[in-house]
mmCIF file of C-alpha atoms and ligand atoms in Angstrom:
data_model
loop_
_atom_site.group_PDB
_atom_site.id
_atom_site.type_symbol
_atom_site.label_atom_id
_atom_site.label_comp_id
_atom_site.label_asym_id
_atom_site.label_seq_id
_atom_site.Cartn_x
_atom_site.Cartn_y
_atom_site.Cartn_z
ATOM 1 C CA UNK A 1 -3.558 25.382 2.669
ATOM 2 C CA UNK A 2 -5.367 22.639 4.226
ATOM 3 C CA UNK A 3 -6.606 18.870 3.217
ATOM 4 C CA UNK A 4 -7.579 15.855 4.285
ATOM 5 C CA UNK A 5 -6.755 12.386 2.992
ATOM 6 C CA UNK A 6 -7.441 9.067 3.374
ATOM 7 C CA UNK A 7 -5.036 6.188 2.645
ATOM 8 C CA UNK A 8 -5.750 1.826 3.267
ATOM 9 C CA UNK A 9 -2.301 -0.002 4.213
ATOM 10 C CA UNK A 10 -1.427 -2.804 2.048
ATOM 11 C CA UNK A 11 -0.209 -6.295 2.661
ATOM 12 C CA UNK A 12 2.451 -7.963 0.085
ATOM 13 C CA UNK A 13 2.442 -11.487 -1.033
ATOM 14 C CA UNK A 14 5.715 -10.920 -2.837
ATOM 15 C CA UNK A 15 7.532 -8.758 -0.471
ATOM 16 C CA UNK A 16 9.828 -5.866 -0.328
ATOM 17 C CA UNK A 17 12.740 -6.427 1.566
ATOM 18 C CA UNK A 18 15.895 -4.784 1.151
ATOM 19 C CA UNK A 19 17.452 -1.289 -0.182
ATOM 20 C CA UNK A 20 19.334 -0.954 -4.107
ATOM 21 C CA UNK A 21 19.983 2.799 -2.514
ATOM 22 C CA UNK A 22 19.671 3.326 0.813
ATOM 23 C CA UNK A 23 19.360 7.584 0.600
ATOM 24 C CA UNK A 24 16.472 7.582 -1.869
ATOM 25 C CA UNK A 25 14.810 4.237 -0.210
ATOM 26 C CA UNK A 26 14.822 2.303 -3.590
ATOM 27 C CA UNK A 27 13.575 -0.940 -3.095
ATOM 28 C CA UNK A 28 16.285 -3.767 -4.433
ATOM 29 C CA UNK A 29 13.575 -5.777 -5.500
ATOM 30 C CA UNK A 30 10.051 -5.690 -6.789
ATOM 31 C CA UNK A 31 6.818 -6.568 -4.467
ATOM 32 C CA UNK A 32 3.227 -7.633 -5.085
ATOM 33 C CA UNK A 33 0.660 -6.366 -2.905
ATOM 34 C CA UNK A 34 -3.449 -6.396 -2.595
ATOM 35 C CA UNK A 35 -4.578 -3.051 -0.873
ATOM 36 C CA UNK A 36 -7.322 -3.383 2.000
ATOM 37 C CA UNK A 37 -10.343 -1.490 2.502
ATOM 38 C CA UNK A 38 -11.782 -1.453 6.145
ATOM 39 C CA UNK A 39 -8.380 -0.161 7.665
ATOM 40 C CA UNK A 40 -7.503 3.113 6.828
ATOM 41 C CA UNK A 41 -5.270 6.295 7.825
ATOM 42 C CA UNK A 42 -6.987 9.681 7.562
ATOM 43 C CA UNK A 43 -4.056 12.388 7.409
ATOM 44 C CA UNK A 44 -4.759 16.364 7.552
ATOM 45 C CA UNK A 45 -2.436 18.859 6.859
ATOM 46 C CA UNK A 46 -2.520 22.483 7.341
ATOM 47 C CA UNK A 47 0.303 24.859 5.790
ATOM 48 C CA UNK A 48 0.260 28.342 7.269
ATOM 49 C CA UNK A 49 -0.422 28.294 10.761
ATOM 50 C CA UNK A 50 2.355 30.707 11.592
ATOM 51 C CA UNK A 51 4.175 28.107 13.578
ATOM 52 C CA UNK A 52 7.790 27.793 14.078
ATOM 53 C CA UNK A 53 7.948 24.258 13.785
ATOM 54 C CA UNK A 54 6.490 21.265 12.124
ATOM 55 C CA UNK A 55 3.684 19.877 14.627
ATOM 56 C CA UNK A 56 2.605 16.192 14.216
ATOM 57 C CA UNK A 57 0.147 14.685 16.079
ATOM 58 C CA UNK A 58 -0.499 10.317 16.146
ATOM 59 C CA UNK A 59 -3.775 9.309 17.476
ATOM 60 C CA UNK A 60 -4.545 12.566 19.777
ATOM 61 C CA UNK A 61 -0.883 12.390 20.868
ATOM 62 C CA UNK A 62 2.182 14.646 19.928
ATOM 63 C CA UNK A 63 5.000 11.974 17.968
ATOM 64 C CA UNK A 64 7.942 13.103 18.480
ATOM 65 C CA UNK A 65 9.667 10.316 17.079
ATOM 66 C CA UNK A 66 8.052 9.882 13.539
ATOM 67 C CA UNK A 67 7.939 14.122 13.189
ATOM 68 C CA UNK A 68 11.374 13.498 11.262
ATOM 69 C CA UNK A 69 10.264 11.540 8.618
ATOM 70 C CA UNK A 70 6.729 13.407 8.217
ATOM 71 C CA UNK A 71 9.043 16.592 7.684
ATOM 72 C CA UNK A 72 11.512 15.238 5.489
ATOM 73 C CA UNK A 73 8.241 13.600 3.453
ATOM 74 C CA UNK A 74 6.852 17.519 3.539
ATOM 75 C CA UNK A 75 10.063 18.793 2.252
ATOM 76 C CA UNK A 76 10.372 16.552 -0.938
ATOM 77 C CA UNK A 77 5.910 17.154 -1.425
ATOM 78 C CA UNK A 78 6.197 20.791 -1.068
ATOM 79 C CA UNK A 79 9.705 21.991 -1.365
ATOM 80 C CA UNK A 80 12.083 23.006 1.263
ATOM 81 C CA UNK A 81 10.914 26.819 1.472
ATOM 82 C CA UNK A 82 7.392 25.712 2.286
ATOM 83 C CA UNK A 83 5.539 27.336 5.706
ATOM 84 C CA UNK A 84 5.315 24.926 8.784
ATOM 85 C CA UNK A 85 2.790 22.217 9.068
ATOM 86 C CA UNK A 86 0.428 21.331 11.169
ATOM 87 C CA UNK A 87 -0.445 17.142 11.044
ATOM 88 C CA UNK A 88 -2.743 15.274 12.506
ATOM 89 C CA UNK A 89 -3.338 11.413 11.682
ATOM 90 C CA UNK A 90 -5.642 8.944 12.717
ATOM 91 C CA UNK A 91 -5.834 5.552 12.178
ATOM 92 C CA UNK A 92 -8.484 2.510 12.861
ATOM 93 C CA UNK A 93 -5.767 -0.027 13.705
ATOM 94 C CA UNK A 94 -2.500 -0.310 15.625
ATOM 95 C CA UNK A 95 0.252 1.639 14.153
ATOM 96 C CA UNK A 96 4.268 -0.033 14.202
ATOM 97 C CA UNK A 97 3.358 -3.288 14.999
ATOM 98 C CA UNK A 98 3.653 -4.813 11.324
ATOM 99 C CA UNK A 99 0.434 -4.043 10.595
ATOM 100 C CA UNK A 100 1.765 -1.738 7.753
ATOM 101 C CA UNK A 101 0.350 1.419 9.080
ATOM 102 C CA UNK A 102 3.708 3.397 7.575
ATOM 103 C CA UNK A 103 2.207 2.258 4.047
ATOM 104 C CA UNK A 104 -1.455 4.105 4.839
ATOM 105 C CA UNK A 105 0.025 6.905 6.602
ATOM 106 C CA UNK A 106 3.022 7.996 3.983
ATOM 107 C CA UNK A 107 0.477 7.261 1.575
ATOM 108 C CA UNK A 108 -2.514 9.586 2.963
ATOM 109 C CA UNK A 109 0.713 12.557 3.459
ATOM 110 C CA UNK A 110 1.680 12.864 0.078
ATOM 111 C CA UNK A 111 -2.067 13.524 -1.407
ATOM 112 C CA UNK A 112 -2.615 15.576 1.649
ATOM 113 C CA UNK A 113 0.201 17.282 1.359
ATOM 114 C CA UNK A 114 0.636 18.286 -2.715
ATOM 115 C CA UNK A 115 -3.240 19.227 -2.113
ATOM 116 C CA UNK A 116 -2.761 21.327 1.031
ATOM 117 C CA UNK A 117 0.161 23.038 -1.224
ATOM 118 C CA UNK A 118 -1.446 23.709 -4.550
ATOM 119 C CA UNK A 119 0.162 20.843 -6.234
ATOM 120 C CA UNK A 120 -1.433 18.502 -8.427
ATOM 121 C CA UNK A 121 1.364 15.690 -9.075
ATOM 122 C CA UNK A 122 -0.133 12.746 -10.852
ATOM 123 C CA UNK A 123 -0.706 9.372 -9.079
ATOM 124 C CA UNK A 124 2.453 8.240 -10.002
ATOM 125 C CA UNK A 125 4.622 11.155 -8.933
ATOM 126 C CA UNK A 126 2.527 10.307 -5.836
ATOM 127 C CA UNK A 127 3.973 7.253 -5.192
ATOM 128 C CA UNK A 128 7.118 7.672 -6.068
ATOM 129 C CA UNK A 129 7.700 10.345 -3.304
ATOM 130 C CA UNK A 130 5.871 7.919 -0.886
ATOM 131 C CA UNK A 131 8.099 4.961 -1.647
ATOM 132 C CA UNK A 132 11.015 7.568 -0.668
ATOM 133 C CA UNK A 133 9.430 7.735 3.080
ATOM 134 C CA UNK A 134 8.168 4.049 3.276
ATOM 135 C CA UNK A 135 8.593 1.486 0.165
ATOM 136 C CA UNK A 136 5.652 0.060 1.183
ATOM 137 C CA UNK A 137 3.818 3.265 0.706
ATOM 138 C CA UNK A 138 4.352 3.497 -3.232
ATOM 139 C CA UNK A 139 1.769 0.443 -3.493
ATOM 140 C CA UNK A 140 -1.307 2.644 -1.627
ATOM 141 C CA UNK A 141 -1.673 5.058 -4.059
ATOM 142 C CA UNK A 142 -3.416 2.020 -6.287
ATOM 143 C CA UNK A 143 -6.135 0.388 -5.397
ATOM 144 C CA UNK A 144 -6.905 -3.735 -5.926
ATOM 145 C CA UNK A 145 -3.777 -6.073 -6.899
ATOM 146 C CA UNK A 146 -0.729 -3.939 -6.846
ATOM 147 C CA UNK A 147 2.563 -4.500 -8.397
ATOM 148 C CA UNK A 148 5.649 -2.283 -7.637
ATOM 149 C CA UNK A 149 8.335 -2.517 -10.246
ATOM 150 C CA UNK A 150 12.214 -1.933 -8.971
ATOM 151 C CA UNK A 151 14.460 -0.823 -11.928
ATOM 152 C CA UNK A 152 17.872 0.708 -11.258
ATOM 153 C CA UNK A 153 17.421 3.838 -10.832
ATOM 154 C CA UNK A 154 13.446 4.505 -9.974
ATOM 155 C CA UNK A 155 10.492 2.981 -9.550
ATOM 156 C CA UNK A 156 7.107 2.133 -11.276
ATOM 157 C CA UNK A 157 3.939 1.259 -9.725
ATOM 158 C CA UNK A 158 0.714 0.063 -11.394
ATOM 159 C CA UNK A 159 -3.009 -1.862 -10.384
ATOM 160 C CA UNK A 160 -2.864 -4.953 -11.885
ATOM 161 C CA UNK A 161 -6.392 -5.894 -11.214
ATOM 162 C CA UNK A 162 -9.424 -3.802 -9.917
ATOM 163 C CA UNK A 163 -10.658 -4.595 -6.011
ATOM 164 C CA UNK A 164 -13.778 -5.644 -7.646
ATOM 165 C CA UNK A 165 -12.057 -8.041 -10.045
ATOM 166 C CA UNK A 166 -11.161 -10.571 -7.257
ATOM 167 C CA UNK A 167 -13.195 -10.538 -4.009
ATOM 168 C CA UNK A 168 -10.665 -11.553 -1.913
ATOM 169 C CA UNK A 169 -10.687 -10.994 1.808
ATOM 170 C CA UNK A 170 -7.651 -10.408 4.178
ATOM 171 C CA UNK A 171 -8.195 -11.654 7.961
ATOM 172 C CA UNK A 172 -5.099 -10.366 10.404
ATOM 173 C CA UNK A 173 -4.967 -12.537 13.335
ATOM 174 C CA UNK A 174 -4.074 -10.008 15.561
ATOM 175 C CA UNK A 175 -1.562 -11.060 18.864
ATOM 176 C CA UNK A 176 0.093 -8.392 20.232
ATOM 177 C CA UNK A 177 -0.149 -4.644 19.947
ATOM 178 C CA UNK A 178 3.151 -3.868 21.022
ATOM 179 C CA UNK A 179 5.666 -1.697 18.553
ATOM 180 C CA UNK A 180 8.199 -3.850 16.827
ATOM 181 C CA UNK A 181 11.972 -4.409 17.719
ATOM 182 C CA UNK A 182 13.513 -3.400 14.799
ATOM 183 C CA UNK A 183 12.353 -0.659 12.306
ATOM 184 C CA UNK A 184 11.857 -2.698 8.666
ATOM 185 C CA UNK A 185 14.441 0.010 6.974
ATOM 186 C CA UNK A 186 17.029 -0.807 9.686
ATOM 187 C CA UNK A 187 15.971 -4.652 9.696
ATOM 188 C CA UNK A 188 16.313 -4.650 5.770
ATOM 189 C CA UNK A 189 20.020 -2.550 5.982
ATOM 190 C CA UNK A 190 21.324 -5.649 8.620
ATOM 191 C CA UNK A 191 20.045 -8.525 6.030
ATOM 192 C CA UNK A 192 21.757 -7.129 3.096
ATOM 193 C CA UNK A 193 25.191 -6.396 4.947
ATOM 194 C CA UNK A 194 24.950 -9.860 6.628
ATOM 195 C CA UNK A 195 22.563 -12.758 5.960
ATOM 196 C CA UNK A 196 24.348 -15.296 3.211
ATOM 197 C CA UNK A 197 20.887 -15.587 1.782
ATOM 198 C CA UNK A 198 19.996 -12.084 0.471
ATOM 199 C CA UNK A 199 21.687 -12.289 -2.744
ATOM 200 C CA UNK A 200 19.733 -15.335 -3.543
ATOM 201 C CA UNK A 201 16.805 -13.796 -2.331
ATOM 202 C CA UNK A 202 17.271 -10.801 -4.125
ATOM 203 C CA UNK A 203 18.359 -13.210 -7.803
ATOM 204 C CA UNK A 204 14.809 -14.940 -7.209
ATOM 205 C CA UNK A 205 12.150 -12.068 -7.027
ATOM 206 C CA UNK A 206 12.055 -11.838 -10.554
ATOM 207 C CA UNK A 207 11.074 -15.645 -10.939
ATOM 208 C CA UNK A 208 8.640 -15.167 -7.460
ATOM 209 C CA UNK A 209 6.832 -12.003 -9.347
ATOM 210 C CA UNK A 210 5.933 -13.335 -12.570
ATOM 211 C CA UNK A 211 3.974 -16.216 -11.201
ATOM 212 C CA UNK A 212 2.197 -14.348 -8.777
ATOM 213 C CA UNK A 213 1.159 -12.198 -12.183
ATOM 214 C CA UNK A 214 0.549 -15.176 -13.945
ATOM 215 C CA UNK A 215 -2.025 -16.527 -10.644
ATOM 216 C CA UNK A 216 -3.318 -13.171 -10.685
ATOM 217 C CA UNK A 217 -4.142 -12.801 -14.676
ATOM 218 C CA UNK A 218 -5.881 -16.439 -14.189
ATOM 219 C CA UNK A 219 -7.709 -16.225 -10.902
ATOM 220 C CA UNK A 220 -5.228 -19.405 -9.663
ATOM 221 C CA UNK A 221 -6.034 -19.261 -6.162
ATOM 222 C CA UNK A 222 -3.772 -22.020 -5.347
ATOM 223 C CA UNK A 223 -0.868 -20.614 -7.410
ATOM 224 C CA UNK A 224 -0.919 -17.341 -5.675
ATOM 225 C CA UNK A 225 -1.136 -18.934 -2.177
ATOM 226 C CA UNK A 226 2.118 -21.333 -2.849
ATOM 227 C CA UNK A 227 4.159 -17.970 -4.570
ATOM 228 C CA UNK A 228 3.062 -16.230 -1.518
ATOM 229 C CA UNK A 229 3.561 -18.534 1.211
ATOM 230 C CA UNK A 230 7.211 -19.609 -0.252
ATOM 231 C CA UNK A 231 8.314 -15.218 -0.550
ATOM 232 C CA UNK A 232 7.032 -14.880 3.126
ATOM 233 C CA UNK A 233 9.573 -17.267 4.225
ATOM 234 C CA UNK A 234 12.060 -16.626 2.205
ATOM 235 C CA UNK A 235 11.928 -13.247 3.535
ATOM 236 C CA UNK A 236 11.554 -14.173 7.462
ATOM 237 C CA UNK A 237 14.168 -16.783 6.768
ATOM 238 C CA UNK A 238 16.721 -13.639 5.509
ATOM 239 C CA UNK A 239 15.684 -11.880 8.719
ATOM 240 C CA UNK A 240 16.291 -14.958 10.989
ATOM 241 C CA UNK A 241 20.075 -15.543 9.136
ATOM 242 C CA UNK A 242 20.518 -11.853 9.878
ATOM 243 C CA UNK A 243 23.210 -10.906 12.369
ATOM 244 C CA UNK A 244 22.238 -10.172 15.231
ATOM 245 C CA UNK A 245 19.002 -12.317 13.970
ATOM 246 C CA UNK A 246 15.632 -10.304 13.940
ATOM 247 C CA UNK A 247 12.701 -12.500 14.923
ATOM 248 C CA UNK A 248 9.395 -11.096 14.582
ATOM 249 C CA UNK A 249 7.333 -14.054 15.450
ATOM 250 C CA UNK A 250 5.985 -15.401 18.312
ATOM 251 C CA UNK A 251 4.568 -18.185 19.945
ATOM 252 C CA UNK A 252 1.040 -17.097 18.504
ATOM 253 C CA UNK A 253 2.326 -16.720 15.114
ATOM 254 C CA UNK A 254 3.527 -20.260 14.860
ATOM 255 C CA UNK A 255 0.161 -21.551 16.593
ATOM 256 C CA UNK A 256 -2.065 -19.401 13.397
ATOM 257 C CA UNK A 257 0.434 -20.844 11.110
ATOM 258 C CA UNK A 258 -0.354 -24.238 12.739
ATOM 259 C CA UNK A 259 -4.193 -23.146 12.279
ATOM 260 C CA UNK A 260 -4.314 -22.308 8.445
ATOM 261 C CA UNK A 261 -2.371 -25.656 7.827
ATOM 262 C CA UNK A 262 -4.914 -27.934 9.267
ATOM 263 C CA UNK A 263 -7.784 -25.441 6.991
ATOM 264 C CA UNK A 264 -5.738 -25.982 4.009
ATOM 265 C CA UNK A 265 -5.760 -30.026 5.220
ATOM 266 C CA UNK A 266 -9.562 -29.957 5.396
ATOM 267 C CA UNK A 267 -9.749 -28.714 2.078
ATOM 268 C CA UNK A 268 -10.441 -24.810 3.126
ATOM 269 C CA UNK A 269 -8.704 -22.086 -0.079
ATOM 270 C CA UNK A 270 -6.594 -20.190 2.034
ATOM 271 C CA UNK A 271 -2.918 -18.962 2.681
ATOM 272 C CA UNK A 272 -0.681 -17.135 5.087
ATOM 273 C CA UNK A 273 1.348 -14.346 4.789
ATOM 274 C CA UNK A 274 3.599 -12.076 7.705
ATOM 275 C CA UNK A 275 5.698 -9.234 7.620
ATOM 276 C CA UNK A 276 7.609 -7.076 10.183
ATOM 277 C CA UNK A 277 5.874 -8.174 13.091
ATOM 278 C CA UNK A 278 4.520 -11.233 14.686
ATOM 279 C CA UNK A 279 0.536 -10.769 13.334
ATOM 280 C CA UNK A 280 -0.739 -13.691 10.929
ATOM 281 C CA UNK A 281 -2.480 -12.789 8.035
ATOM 282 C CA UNK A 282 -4.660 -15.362 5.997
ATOM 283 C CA UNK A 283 -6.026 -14.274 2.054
ATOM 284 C CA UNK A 284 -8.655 -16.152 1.235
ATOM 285 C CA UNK A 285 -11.680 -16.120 -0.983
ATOM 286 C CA UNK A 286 -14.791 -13.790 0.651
ATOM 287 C CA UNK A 287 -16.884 -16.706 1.037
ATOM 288 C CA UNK A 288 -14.662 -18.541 3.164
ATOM 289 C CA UNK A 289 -13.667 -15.947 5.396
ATOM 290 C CA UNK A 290 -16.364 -17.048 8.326
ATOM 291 C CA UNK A 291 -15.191 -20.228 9.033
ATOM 292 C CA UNK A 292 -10.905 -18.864 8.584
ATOM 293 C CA UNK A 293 -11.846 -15.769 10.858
ATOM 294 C CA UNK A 294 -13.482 -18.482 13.438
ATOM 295 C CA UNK A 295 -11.053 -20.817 13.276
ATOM 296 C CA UNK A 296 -8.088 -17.937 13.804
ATOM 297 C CA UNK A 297 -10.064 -16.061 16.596
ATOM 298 C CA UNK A 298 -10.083 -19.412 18.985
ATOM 299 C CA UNK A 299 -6.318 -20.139 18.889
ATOM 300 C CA UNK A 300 -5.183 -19.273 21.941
ATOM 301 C CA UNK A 301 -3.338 -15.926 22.347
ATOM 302 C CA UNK A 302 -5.108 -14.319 19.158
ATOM 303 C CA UNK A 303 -6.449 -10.916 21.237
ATOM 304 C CA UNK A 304 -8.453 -10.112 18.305
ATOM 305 C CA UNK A 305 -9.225 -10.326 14.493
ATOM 306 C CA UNK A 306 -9.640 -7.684 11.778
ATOM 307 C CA UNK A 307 -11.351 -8.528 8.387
ATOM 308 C CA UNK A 308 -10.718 -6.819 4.831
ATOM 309 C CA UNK A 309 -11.854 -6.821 1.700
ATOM 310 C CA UNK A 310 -9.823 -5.355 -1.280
ATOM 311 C CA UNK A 311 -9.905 -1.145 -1.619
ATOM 312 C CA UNK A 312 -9.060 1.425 -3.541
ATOM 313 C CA UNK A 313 -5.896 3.813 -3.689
ATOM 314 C CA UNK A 314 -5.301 7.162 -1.405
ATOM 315 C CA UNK A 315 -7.452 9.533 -2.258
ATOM 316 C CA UNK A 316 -8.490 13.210 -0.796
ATOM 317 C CA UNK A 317 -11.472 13.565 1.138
ATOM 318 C CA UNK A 318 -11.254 17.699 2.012
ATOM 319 C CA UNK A 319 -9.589 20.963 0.847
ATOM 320 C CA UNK A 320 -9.936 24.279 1.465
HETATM 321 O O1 PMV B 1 7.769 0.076 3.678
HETATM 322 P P1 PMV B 1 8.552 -0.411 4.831
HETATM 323 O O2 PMV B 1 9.888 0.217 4.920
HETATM 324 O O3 PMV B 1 7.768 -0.325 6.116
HETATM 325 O O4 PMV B 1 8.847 -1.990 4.590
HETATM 326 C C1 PMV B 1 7.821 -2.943 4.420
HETATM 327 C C2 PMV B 1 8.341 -4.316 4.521
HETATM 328 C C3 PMV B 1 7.325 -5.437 4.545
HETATM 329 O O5 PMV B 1 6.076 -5.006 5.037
HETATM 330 C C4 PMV B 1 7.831 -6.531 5.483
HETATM 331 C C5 PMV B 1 7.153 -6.079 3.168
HETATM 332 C C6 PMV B 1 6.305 -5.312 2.184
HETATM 333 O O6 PMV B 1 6.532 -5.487 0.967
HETATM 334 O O7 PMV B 1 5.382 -4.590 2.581
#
């Protein structure tokens, strides 16, 4: 009736960004994603405590406002009929602020969960019911180079190549702490319904995907960075011909962007990738993460810097 798990957010380099079906949260398009290690979401959850009421709890605090999702997330691990939970999550980094902390928590709740329940789904099953809380989630479960795979009417997620494989590391400039404007899910309903690029966006993943695999299968650093760099603004570019427009950027993010351009001009292997929020992240090689985390920690307005290497999928860490 209890268990603990531990999930690692994920960042994509070919991004997820709008719905094929809204109710079950399937992803119109498929994303490519390397899972972190250092950053991580530890998620217990106790069934059975005689309470009336789910009971989630963020960070030491009660959150009332995610305690909908973490139900409805419950309901689908551990059926409708199941006792009351008590949640508690805790994270090493700041949660809603594009950071992709949904991924690592959603992802640490379903293992939790079918554990604290008696259920034994397979990895798979997994991720399929966290990809119906967060899309973004679905890529967790696996560890390394992740690929998600968006067919019509479900999804399929595999590790294309082991953390160990590729030791790349993942430096998030970060600039502001604050939660973003828009949710992603609402973000991705508005660019669908109104920004003349989606269906171009969405005709073009296919094309985006298989050379990020093919960069990927060869090690092609520089292939991988110009896929990734090219999907990133193709997405933010859908979100800024959105209407009303959603800008997650900020002065900041332009000045790292500025940053990693005058790296890559010096000769430096590395790229830059951003989702739903205004935090930089540069991919490069491990041995030339000193000299990109130096150079991103003194532009001004950077409050701080987190470092990754590549990690493994959710996994449990406790049951009783
Ligand atoms: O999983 P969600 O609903 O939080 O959406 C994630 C969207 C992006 O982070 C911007 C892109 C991605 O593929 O992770």
């Amino acid at each position: 009736m209890h268990a603990v798990a531990e999930a690692q957010p994920n960042i994509a380099l070919v991004k997820y960004w709008g719905k094929r079906d809204i109710g079950e949260n399937l992803p119109a398009v498929g994303s490519l994603s390397l899972t972190l290690d250092s950053l991580w979401t530890r998620m217990q959850v106790d069934f059975g405590g005689g309470g009336r009421r789910d009971e989630l709890e963020v960070n030491g605090k009660p959150a009332a406002a995610m305690q909908v999702r973490v139900s409805r997330c419950l309901d689908r691990v551990a059926g409708v009929d199941r006792p009351r939970a008590r949640v508690v999550s805790e994270s090493n980094f700041p949660i809603g602020a594009g950071l992709a902390s949904s991924a690592s928590a959603f992802a640490a709740l379903v293992v939790a969960a079918a554990h604290a329940a008696g259920k034994e789904p397979d990895q798979l099953a997994l991720a399929k019911l966290a990809g119906q809380a967060s899309g973004s989630a679905a890529r967790s479960l696996y560890g390394g180079i992740v690929e998600l795979k968006a067919g019509e009417s479900d999804i399929d997620v595999y590790s294309l190549l082991d953390a160990a494989a590729w030791p790349l590391t993942v430096i998030v400039a970060v600039n502001s702490e604050i939660a973003k404007p828009v949710a992603s899910g609402e973000a991705m309903i508005r660019g669908a319904a109104t920004s003349p690029f989606y269906a171009s966006w969405v005709a073009r993943q296919e094309a985006d995907l298989a050379a990020a695999r093919r960069a990927v299968a060869a090690r092609d650093f520089a292939g991988l960075a110009g896929v990734a760099e090219h999907n990133c603004l193709k997405m933010h570019s859908l979100m800024w011909t959105s209407r009303p427009p959603i800008v997650y950027w900020n002065p900041v993010t332009i000045a790292c962007l500025e940053a990693i351009r005058e790296l890559q001009a010096a000769g430096a292997p590395v790229f830059f990738t951003m989702d739903a929020g205004p935090q930089v992240k540069a991919v490069c090689p491990a041995d030339a993460a000193d000299e990109v985390r130096t150079t991103l920690a003194a532009v001004p307005g950077v409050k701080r810097t987190m470092e990754s290497g590549l990690g493994a999928g959710a996994r449990l860490v406790d049951q009783t």
